[in-house]
């Protein structure tokens, strides 16, 4: 089982990379990245769920669990709950997020044709 922080950072990192290379520009970049990180942690929701604990656990760790940014794959690959892997994931996410923010800070979100609005 990998740490929840590893799953969160990987999910947010993947969405950041998708937003960087897809022709989509949004002002909700950070909210979408955070939501993607939470999405990556969803298979572990069974730990805090008061109902359907067994069903949620089986769903998250089945083949369908890969929809959650390859959650079962990370759990199998990092069975020792490595803090080093979590730190590396957070660092890479931070670095990619900073590069994305630096590259897109000058771009306007949208352009308004003022003359067209006046008429």
mmCIF file of C-alpha atoms in Angstrom:
data_model
loop_
_atom_site.group_PDB
_atom_site.id
_atom_site.type_symbol
_atom_site.label_atom_id
_atom_site.label_comp_id
_atom_site.label_asym_id
_atom_site.label_seq_id
_atom_site.Cartn_x
_atom_site.Cartn_y
_atom_site.Cartn_z
ATOM 1 C CA UNK A 1 0.000 0.000 0.000
ATOM 2 C CA UNK A 2 1.354 3.322 -1.019
ATOM 3 C CA UNK A 3 0.845 6.446 1.079
ATOM 4 C CA UNK A 4 -2.190 8.618 0.363
ATOM 5 C CA UNK A 5 0.128 11.546 -0.291
ATOM 6 C CA UNK A 6 1.796 9.589 -3.097
ATOM 7 C CA UNK A 7 -1.557 8.908 -4.737
ATOM 8 C CA UNK A 8 -2.635 12.531 -4.347
ATOM 9 C CA UNK A 9 0.582 13.950 -5.787
ATOM 10 C CA UNK A 10 0.540 11.538 -8.730
ATOM 11 C CA UNK A 11 -3.086 12.315 -9.583
ATOM 12 C CA UNK A 12 -2.505 16.059 -9.382
ATOM 13 C CA UNK A 13 0.715 15.710 -11.393
ATOM 14 C CA UNK A 14 -1.029 13.798 -14.176
ATOM 15 C CA UNK A 15 -3.788 16.403 -14.444
ATOM 16 C CA UNK A 16 -1.249 19.221 -14.449
ATOM 17 C CA UNK A 17 0.567 17.580 -17.343
ATOM 18 C CA UNK A 18 -2.711 17.031 -19.195
ATOM 19 C CA UNK A 19 -3.726 20.656 -18.746
ATOM 20 C CA UNK A 20 -0.286 21.800 -19.857
ATOM 21 C CA UNK A 21 -0.351 19.923 -23.149
ATOM 22 C CA UNK A 22 -4.023 19.912 -24.075
ATOM 23 C CA UNK A 23 -5.367 23.027 -25.804
ATOM 24 C CA UNK A 24 -7.477 23.896 -22.756
ATOM 25 C CA UNK A 25 -7.065 27.082 -20.764
ATOM 26 C CA UNK A 26 -9.018 27.612 -17.588
ATOM 27 C CA UNK A 27 -8.792 29.790 -14.557
ATOM 28 C CA UNK A 28 -9.668 26.756 -12.410
ATOM 29 C CA UNK A 29 -6.362 25.015 -13.039
ATOM 30 C CA UNK A 30 -5.485 24.549 -9.377
ATOM 31 C CA UNK A 31 -8.953 23.363 -8.374
ATOM 32 C CA UNK A 32 -8.951 20.800 -11.185
ATOM 33 C CA UNK A 33 -5.503 19.554 -10.174
ATOM 34 C CA UNK A 34 -6.518 19.208 -6.522
ATOM 35 C CA UNK A 35 -9.729 17.413 -7.518
ATOM 36 C CA UNK A 36 -7.657 15.025 -9.617
ATOM 37 C CA UNK A 37 -5.437 14.320 -6.612
ATOM 38 C CA UNK A 38 -8.499 13.563 -4.489
ATOM 39 C CA UNK A 39 -9.818 11.346 -7.307
ATOM 40 C CA UNK A 40 -6.573 9.354 -7.151
ATOM 41 C CA UNK A 41 -7.182 8.662 -3.444
ATOM 42 C CA UNK A 42 -10.791 7.501 -3.859
ATOM 43 C CA UNK A 43 -10.050 3.729 -3.727
ATOM 44 C CA UNK A 44 -8.930 4.217 -0.119
ATOM 45 C CA UNK A 45 -12.269 5.806 0.821
ATOM 46 C CA UNK A 46 -13.297 2.475 2.329
ATOM 47 C CA UNK A 47 -11.094 3.310 5.325
ATOM 48 C CA UNK A 48 -13.378 6.161 6.394
ATOM 49 C CA UNK A 49 -16.711 5.049 4.923
ATOM 50 C CA UNK A 50 -19.327 4.040 7.480
ATOM 51 C CA UNK A 51 -21.170 1.841 4.950
ATOM 52 C CA UNK A 52 -20.276 -0.493 2.094
ATOM 53 C CA UNK A 53 -16.723 -0.872 3.376
ATOM 54 C CA UNK A 54 -16.112 -4.263 1.775
ATOM 55 C CA UNK A 55 -17.667 -3.337 -1.590
ATOM 56 C CA UNK A 56 -15.671 -0.104 -1.835
ATOM 57 C CA UNK A 57 -12.465 -1.916 -0.943
ATOM 58 C CA UNK A 58 -13.000 -4.558 -3.616
ATOM 59 C CA UNK A 59 -13.936 -2.013 -6.280
ATOM 60 C CA UNK A 60 -10.935 0.211 -5.638
ATOM 61 C CA UNK A 61 -8.449 -2.617 -5.726
ATOM 62 C CA UNK A 62 -9.831 -4.387 -8.764
ATOM 63 C CA UNK A 63 -9.125 -3.721 -12.432
ATOM 64 C CA UNK A 64 -11.532 -0.770 -12.238
ATOM 65 C CA UNK A 65 -9.260 0.845 -9.671
ATOM 66 C CA UNK A 66 -6.871 1.837 -12.456
ATOM 67 C CA UNK A 67 -9.373 4.538 -13.424
ATOM 68 C CA UNK A 68 -8.236 6.310 -10.268
ATOM 69 C CA UNK A 69 -4.806 7.178 -11.714
ATOM 70 C CA UNK A 70 -3.470 3.607 -11.432
ATOM 71 C CA UNK A 71 -4.128 3.356 -7.704
ATOM 72 C CA UNK A 72 -3.768 -0.466 -7.445
ATOM 73 C CA UNK A 73 -0.549 -0.351 -9.458
ATOM 74 C CA UNK A 74 1.027 2.056 -6.952
ATOM 75 C CA UNK A 75 -0.183 -0.046 -4.036
ATOM 76 C CA UNK A 76 1.496 -3.139 -5.493
ATOM 77 C CA UNK A 77 4.691 -1.377 -6.563
ATOM 78 C CA UNK A 78 5.202 0.421 -3.230
ATOM 79 C CA UNK A 79 4.163 -2.122 -0.647
ATOM 80 C CA UNK A 80 6.399 -0.623 2.059
ATOM 81 C CA UNK A 81 4.700 2.810 2.255
ATOM 82 C CA UNK A 82 7.859 4.588 1.223
ATOM 83 C CA UNK A 83 8.167 8.156 2.470
ATOM 84 C CA UNK A 84 10.910 8.721 -0.080
ATOM 85 C CA UNK A 85 8.560 7.964 -2.993
ATOM 86 C CA UNK A 86 5.927 10.284 -1.514
ATOM 87 C CA UNK A 87 8.497 13.070 -1.167
ATOM 88 C CA UNK A 88 9.700 12.562 -4.742
ATOM 89 C CA UNK A 89 6.112 12.662 -6.072
ATOM 90 C CA UNK A 90 5.327 15.840 -4.158
ATOM 91 C CA UNK A 91 8.570 17.411 -5.364
ATOM 92 C CA UNK A 92 7.924 16.519 -8.999
ATOM 93 C CA UNK A 93 4.353 17.797 -8.729
ATOM 94 C CA UNK A 94 5.596 21.052 -7.218
ATOM 95 C CA UNK A 95 8.252 21.462 -9.916
ATOM 96 C CA UNK A 96 5.850 20.754 -12.790
ATOM 97 C CA UNK A 97 3.236 23.056 -11.231
ATOM 98 C CA UNK A 98 5.761 25.882 -10.965
ATOM 99 C CA UNK A 99 6.880 25.416 -14.567
ATOM 100 C CA UNK A 100 3.265 25.380 -15.732
ATOM 101 C CA UNK A 101 2.442 28.535 -13.772
ATOM 102 C CA UNK A 102 5.525 30.338 -15.082
ATOM 103 C CA UNK A 103 4.820 29.416 -18.698
ATOM 104 C CA UNK A 104 1.155 30.420 -18.573
ATOM 105 C CA UNK A 105 1.161 33.536 -16.413
ATOM 106 C CA UNK A 106 1.438 35.917 -19.368
ATOM 107 C CA UNK A 107 -1.329 34.321 -21.427
ATOM 108 C CA UNK A 108 -4.720 36.021 -21.325
ATOM 109 C CA UNK A 109 -7.566 33.737 -20.332
ATOM 110 C CA UNK A 110 -9.746 35.202 -23.045
ATOM 111 C CA UNK A 111 -9.726 38.243 -25.242
ATOM 112 C CA UNK A 112 -12.700 40.547 -25.521
ATOM 113 C CA UNK A 113 -13.319 42.529 -28.690
ATOM 114 C CA UNK A 114 -14.262 45.869 -27.122
ATOM 115 C CA UNK A 115 -15.381 47.420 -30.419
ATOM 116 C CA UNK A 116 -17.772 44.556 -31.029
ATOM 117 C CA UNK A 117 -19.264 44.949 -27.570
ATOM 118 C CA UNK A 118 -19.921 48.672 -28.086
ATOM 119 C CA UNK A 119 -21.991 48.087 -31.229
#
